[in-house]
mmCIF file of C-alpha atoms and ligand atoms in Angstrom:
data_model
loop_
_atom_site.group_PDB
_atom_site.id
_atom_site.type_symbol
_atom_site.label_atom_id
_atom_site.label_comp_id
_atom_site.label_asym_id
_atom_site.label_seq_id
_atom_site.Cartn_x
_atom_site.Cartn_y
_atom_site.Cartn_z
ATOM 1 C CA MET A 1 -7.896 3.149 -11.352
ATOM 2 C CA ASN A 2 -6.909 5.987 -13.641
ATOM 3 C CA GLU A 3 -5.779 8.183 -10.802
ATOM 4 C CA HIS A 4 -2.219 9.389 -10.667
ATOM 5 C CA TYR A 5 0.266 10.397 -7.992
ATOM 6 C CA PRO A 6 -0.362 10.675 -5.062
ATOM 7 C CA PHE A 7 -2.110 7.334 -5.241
ATOM 8 C CA VAL A 8 -4.763 6.414 -2.681
ATOM 9 C CA ASN A 9 -6.090 3.141 -1.380
ATOM 10 C CA PRO A 10 -9.706 3.097 -2.549
ATOM 11 C CA PRO A 11 -12.236 1.595 -0.128
ATOM 12 C CA LEU A 12 -13.323 -1.923 -1.005
ATOM 13 C CA PRO A 13 -16.552 -1.962 -3.027
ATOM 14 C CA TYR A 14 -18.055 -4.137 -0.218
ATOM 15 C CA ALA A 15 -17.640 -4.711 3.521
ATOM 16 C CA TYR A 16 -14.736 -6.790 4.836
ATOM 17 C CA ASN A 17 -17.127 -9.587 5.859
ATOM 18 C CA THR A 18 -19.055 -9.685 2.561
ATOM 19 C CA LEU A 19 -17.155 -12.620 1.085
ATOM 20 C CA GLU A 20 -17.756 -14.856 4.128
ATOM 21 C CA PRO A 21 -17.767 -17.813 4.432
ATOM 22 C CA PHE A 22 -15.556 -18.193 1.344
ATOM 23 C CA ILE A 23 -12.970 -15.560 2.209
ATOM 24 C CA ASP A 24 -12.904 -14.464 5.839
ATOM 25 C CA GLU A 25 -13.276 -10.945 7.186
ATOM 26 C CA LYS A 26 -9.854 -10.782 8.889
ATOM 27 C CA THR A 27 -8.046 -11.815 5.708
ATOM 28 C CA MET A 28 -9.894 -9.160 3.703
ATOM 29 C CA GLU A 29 -9.188 -6.479 6.308
ATOM 30 C CA LEU A 30 -5.456 -7.226 6.520
ATOM 31 C CA HIS A 31 -5.206 -7.669 2.766
ATOM 32 C CA HIS A 32 -6.814 -4.317 1.987
ATOM 33 C CA ASN A 33 -5.841 -2.214 4.967
ATOM 34 C CA ARG A 34 -2.256 -3.391 5.427
ATOM 35 C CA HIS A 35 -0.910 -5.186 2.351
ATOM 36 C CA LEU A 36 -2.446 -2.933 -0.299
ATOM 37 C CA GLN A 37 -1.922 0.180 1.843
ATOM 38 C CA THR A 38 1.804 -0.602 2.083
ATOM 39 C CA TYR A 39 2.101 -0.810 -1.709
ATOM 40 C CA VAL A 40 0.287 2.533 -2.046
ATOM 41 C CA ASP A 41 2.578 4.196 0.516
ATOM 42 C CA ASN A 42 5.734 2.742 -1.033
ATOM 43 C CA LEU A 43 4.718 3.774 -4.547
ATOM 44 C CA ASN A 44 4.104 7.377 -3.453
ATOM 45 C CA ARG A 45 7.450 7.479 -1.634
ATOM 46 C CA ILE A 46 9.277 6.095 -4.696
ATOM 47 C CA LEU A 47 7.701 8.639 -7.088
ATOM 48 C CA LYS A 48 7.963 11.625 -4.732
ATOM 49 C CA ASN A 49 11.136 13.031 -6.301
ATOM 50 C CA TYR A 50 10.132 12.298 -9.895
ATOM 51 C CA PRO A 51 7.513 14.973 -10.688
ATOM 52 C CA GLU A 52 7.760 14.182 -14.405
ATOM 53 C CA TYR A 53 5.875 10.930 -13.728
ATOM 54 C CA HIS A 54 3.202 12.389 -11.457
ATOM 55 C CA THR A 55 0.630 12.562 -14.248
ATOM 56 C CA LEU A 56 0.981 8.898 -15.234
ATOM 57 C CA SER A 57 -1.789 6.498 -14.236
ATOM 58 C CA LEU A 58 -1.012 3.168 -12.606
ATOM 59 C CA GLU A 59 -1.664 1.459 -15.920
ATOM 60 C CA GLY A 60 0.604 3.952 -17.674
ATOM 61 C CA LEU A 61 3.464 3.360 -15.226
ATOM 62 C CA LEU A 62 3.185 -0.396 -15.730
ATOM 63 C CA PHE A 63 2.662 -0.247 -19.480
ATOM 64 C CA TYR A 64 5.707 1.991 -19.959
ATOM 65 C CA LEU A 65 7.850 0.302 -17.298
ATOM 66 C CA ASP A 66 10.742 -0.210 -19.723
ATOM 67 C CA SER A 67 10.861 3.519 -20.482
ATOM 68 C CA LEU A 68 11.251 4.600 -16.860
ATOM 69 C CA PRO A 69 14.709 5.441 -15.475
ATOM 70 C CA GLU A 70 16.512 2.240 -14.583
ATOM 71 C CA GLU A 71 16.499 2.909 -10.839
ATOM 72 C CA LEU A 72 12.685 3.195 -10.910
ATOM 73 C CA GLN A 73 11.901 0.100 -12.938
ATOM 74 C CA THR A 74 12.074 -2.584 -10.240
ATOM 75 C CA PRO A 75 10.510 -0.550 -7.407
ATOM 76 C CA VAL A 76 7.688 0.649 -9.680
ATOM 77 C CA LYS A 77 7.146 -2.869 -11.047
ATOM 78 C CA ASN A 78 6.825 -4.228 -7.496
ATOM 79 C CA ASN A 79 4.773 -1.444 -5.946
ATOM 80 C CA ALA A 80 2.632 -0.074 -8.790
ATOM 81 C CA GLY A 81 2.117 -3.752 -9.616
ATOM 82 C CA GLY A 82 1.115 -4.428 -6.010
ATOM 83 C CA VAL A 83 -1.425 -1.609 -6.120
ATOM 84 C CA TYR A 84 -2.836 -2.506 -9.538
ATOM 85 C CA ASN A 85 -3.037 -6.269 -8.953
ATOM 86 C CA HIS A 86 -4.812 -5.901 -5.604
ATOM 87 C CA ILE A 87 -7.350 -3.302 -6.735
ATOM 88 C CA PHE A 88 -8.112 -5.468 -9.749
ATOM 89 C CA PHE A 89 -8.416 -8.615 -7.624
ATOM 90 C CA PHE A 90 -10.720 -6.994 -5.063
ATOM 91 C CA SER A 91 -12.887 -5.401 -7.746
ATOM 92 C CA ASN A 92 -13.679 -8.738 -9.394
ATOM 93 C CA MET A 93 -15.218 -10.385 -6.345
ATOM 94 C CA LYS A 94 -18.754 -10.210 -4.989
ATOM 95 C CA ASN A 95 -21.071 -12.232 -2.750
ATOM 96 C CA PRO A 96 -23.517 -13.505 -3.728
ATOM 97 C CA ALA A 97 -21.999 -13.584 -7.205
ATOM 98 C CA THR A 98 -23.282 -14.485 -10.648
ATOM 99 C CA GLN A 99 -21.723 -17.888 -11.177
ATOM 100 C CA THR A 100 -21.250 -17.887 -14.934
ATOM 101 C CA PRO A 101 -19.967 -15.418 -17.540
ATOM 102 C CA ALA A 102 -22.273 -13.507 -19.877
ATOM 103 C CA PHE A 103 -22.045 -13.161 -23.663
ATOM 104 C CA PRO A 104 -19.612 -12.666 -25.324
ATOM 105 C CA CYS A 105 -17.235 -13.680 -22.510
ATOM 106 C CA ASN A 106 -18.829 -17.145 -22.204
ATOM 107 C CA SER A 107 -18.476 -17.668 -25.935
ATOM 108 C CA TYR A 108 -14.779 -16.621 -25.886
ATOM 109 C CA ILE A 109 -14.186 -19.062 -23.012
ATOM 110 C CA ASN A 110 -15.992 -21.932 -24.744
ATOM 111 C CA THR A 111 -14.054 -21.340 -27.942
ATOM 112 C CA VAL A 112 -10.695 -21.630 -26.207
ATOM 113 C CA TYR A 113 -11.415 -24.139 -23.402
ATOM 114 C CA GLY A 114 -14.395 -26.114 -24.720
ATOM 115 C CA SER A 115 -16.595 -25.483 -21.681
ATOM 116 C CA PHE A 116 -16.830 -23.291 -18.602
ATOM 117 C CA ASP A 117 -15.888 -26.223 -16.338
ATOM 118 C CA ALA A 118 -12.830 -26.966 -18.458
ATOM 119 C CA PHE A 119 -11.843 -23.314 -18.124
ATOM 120 C CA LEU A 120 -12.199 -23.475 -14.318
ATOM 121 C CA ASN A 121 -10.044 -26.613 -14.222
ATOM 122 C CA ALA A 122 -7.369 -24.979 -16.366
ATOM 123 C CA PHE A 123 -7.436 -21.849 -14.202
ATOM 124 C CA ARG A 124 -7.142 -23.951 -11.032
ATOM 125 C CA ALA A 125 -4.171 -25.857 -12.454
ATOM 126 C CA ALA A 126 -2.445 -22.583 -13.353
ATOM 127 C CA ALA A 127 -3.080 -21.116 -9.889
ATOM 128 C CA LEU A 128 -1.718 -24.273 -8.248
ATOM 129 C CA SER A 129 1.366 -24.160 -10.465
ATOM 130 C CA VAL A 130 2.546 -20.773 -9.156
ATOM 131 C CA PHE A 131 5.664 -21.547 -7.141
ATOM 132 C CA GLY A 132 5.941 -19.116 -4.255
ATOM 133 C CA SER A 133 4.122 -15.797 -4.549
ATOM 134 C CA GLY A 134 2.217 -14.560 -7.566
ATOM 135 C CA TYR A 135 -1.047 -14.563 -9.474
ATOM 136 C CA ALA A 136 -3.035 -16.576 -11.983
ATOM 137 C CA TRP A 137 -4.716 -14.493 -14.693
ATOM 138 C CA LEU A 138 -7.195 -14.695 -17.495
ATOM 139 C CA VAL A 139 -5.975 -12.166 -20.041
ATOM 140 C CA MET A 140 -6.750 -11.084 -23.583
ATOM 141 C CA ASP A 141 -4.083 -10.378 -26.166
ATOM 142 C CA VAL A 142 -4.244 -7.557 -28.726
ATOM 143 C CA PHE A 143 -5.976 -9.921 -31.147
ATOM 144 C CA GLY A 144 -8.795 -10.577 -28.668
ATOM 145 C CA ARG A 145 -7.661 -14.093 -27.783
ATOM 146 C CA LEU A 146 -8.124 -15.320 -24.206
ATOM 147 C CA LYS A 147 -5.230 -16.936 -22.409
ATOM 148 C CA ILE A 148 -4.485 -18.121 -18.866
ATOM 149 C CA ILE A 149 -1.088 -17.010 -17.579
ATOM 150 C CA THR A 150 0.721 -16.827 -14.251
ATOM 151 C CA THR A 151 2.921 -14.022 -12.989
ATOM 152 C CA ALA A 152 5.488 -13.966 -10.192
ATOM 153 C CA ASN A 153 5.460 -11.560 -7.266
ATOM 154 C CA GLN A 154 3.654 -8.346 -8.328
ATOM 155 C CA ASP A 155 4.391 -8.537 -12.056
ATOM 156 C CA THR A 156 1.415 -7.547 -14.223
ATOM 157 C CA PRO A 157 0.074 -8.542 -17.649
ATOM 158 C CA LEU A 158 0.096 -4.840 -18.590
ATOM 159 C CA SER A 159 3.885 -4.960 -18.866
ATOM 160 C CA LEU A 160 3.422 -7.879 -21.284
ATOM 161 C CA ARG A 161 0.890 -5.889 -23.369
ATOM 162 C CA LEU A 162 -1.913 -8.200 -22.238
ATOM 163 C CA GLN A 163 -5.293 -7.024 -20.993
ATOM 164 C CA PRO A 164 -6.281 -8.310 -17.539
ATOM 165 C CA ILE A 165 -9.720 -9.966 -17.442
ATOM 166 C CA LEU A 166 -9.575 -11.825 -14.105
ATOM 167 C CA ASN A 167 -6.876 -12.505 -11.522
ATOM 168 C CA LEU A 168 -6.350 -14.596 -8.414
ATOM 169 C CA ASP A 169 -3.863 -13.612 -5.722
ATOM 170 C CA VAL A 170 -2.099 -16.779 -4.569
ATOM 171 C CA TRP A 171 0.328 -15.110 -2.166
ATOM 172 C CA GLU A 172 -0.108 -16.973 1.137
ATOM 173 C CA HIS A 173 -1.387 -13.808 2.848
ATOM 174 C CA ALA A 174 -4.464 -14.090 0.601
ATOM 175 C CA TYR A 175 -5.617 -17.341 2.236
ATOM 176 C CA TYR A 176 -3.390 -18.550 5.063
ATOM 177 C CA LEU A 177 -5.600 -17.430 7.990
ATOM 178 C CA LYS A 178 -8.561 -19.481 6.795
ATOM 179 C CA HIS A 179 -7.178 -22.113 4.469
ATOM 180 C CA TYR A 180 -3.689 -22.538 6.003
ATOM 181 C CA ASN A 181 -1.430 -24.032 3.312
ATOM 182 C CA LYS A 182 -4.331 -25.496 1.310
ATOM 183 C CA ARG A 183 -4.291 -23.334 -1.799
ATOM 184 C CA ASP A 184 -6.610 -25.731 -3.601
ATOM 185 C CA ALA A 185 -9.354 -25.225 -0.981
ATOM 186 C CA TYR A 186 -8.894 -21.449 -1.287
ATOM 187 C CA ILE A 187 -9.326 -21.679 -5.069
ATOM 188 C CA THR A 188 -12.541 -23.707 -4.649
ATOM 189 C CA ASP A 189 -13.906 -21.065 -2.259
ATOM 190 C CA TRP A 190 -12.811 -18.198 -4.507
ATOM 191 C CA PHE A 191 -14.740 -19.721 -7.439
ATOM 192 C CA HIS A 192 -17.922 -18.877 -5.469
ATOM 193 C CA VAL A 193 -17.158 -15.167 -5.229
ATOM 194 C CA ILE A 194 -15.941 -14.321 -8.739
ATOM 195 C CA ASP A 195 -18.109 -11.442 -9.964
ATOM 196 C CA TRP A 196 -18.770 -12.793 -13.456
ATOM 197 C CA ASP A 197 -20.902 -9.756 -14.343
ATOM 198 C CA LYS A 198 -17.843 -7.571 -13.815
ATOM 199 C CA VAL A 199 -15.452 -10.051 -15.434
ATOM 200 C CA SER A 200 -17.729 -10.284 -18.465
ATOM 201 C CA ARG A 201 -17.558 -6.491 -18.781
ATOM 202 C CA ASN A 202 -13.745 -6.730 -18.627
ATOM 203 C CA CYS A 203 -13.924 -9.090 -21.628
ATOM 204 C CA SER A 204 -15.679 -6.404 -23.636
ATOM 205 C CA SER A 205 -13.678 -3.353 -22.567
ATOM 206 C CA PRO A 206 -11.151 -1.885 -24.967
ATOM 207 C CA PHE A 207 -7.471 -2.738 -24.671
ATOM 208 C CA PRO A 208 -5.757 -0.105 -22.497
ATOM 209 C CA LEU A 209 -3.333 1.286 -25.068
ATOM 210 C CA TYR A 210 -1.395 4.279 -23.841
HETATM 211 MN MN1 LIG B 301 -2.097 -9.930 -1.925
#
């Protein structure tokens, strides 16, 4: 994730069919091999003639979005965001997965939401509330407080100075082949493949200040 230009599409940390029957093989293949690949290719094309930014990481590009030349801001937001959000999403899934968070993540969640089930309900409601394309996120602010937010398109919490802990892609391409237009059924299936071991580590990792 800390690589810089030219960016590459890292292989998934599991096979395309690993998340079956919750998320189908064809969806994972198209999502990784076509959707994410397109964002990687576009980002490299956009940055090609700006060598001064070739040492910046994905996180750096997104964190410092406002400092980039104006003509780069929207294309970098969309495409570096598309790369970051997808790699993060793919890296937080596993099957079979640990179904509950570990300490201290579970304790943070209970403090804010009362219980793990209440957290899942709140996350589901947020994911259902995204109108059109975007993501639901669990993030941590600079004071270590957890929060559920939604973002449109390929916007990222990094640009809001928030640390990503967990995200769910609710663009239709993430679920349409298997779940058609039933986002709620997709969310229920996705709950089975959240890698809570990994997410719990995200809770404890330092804020990516650049
Ligand atoms: Mn997607």
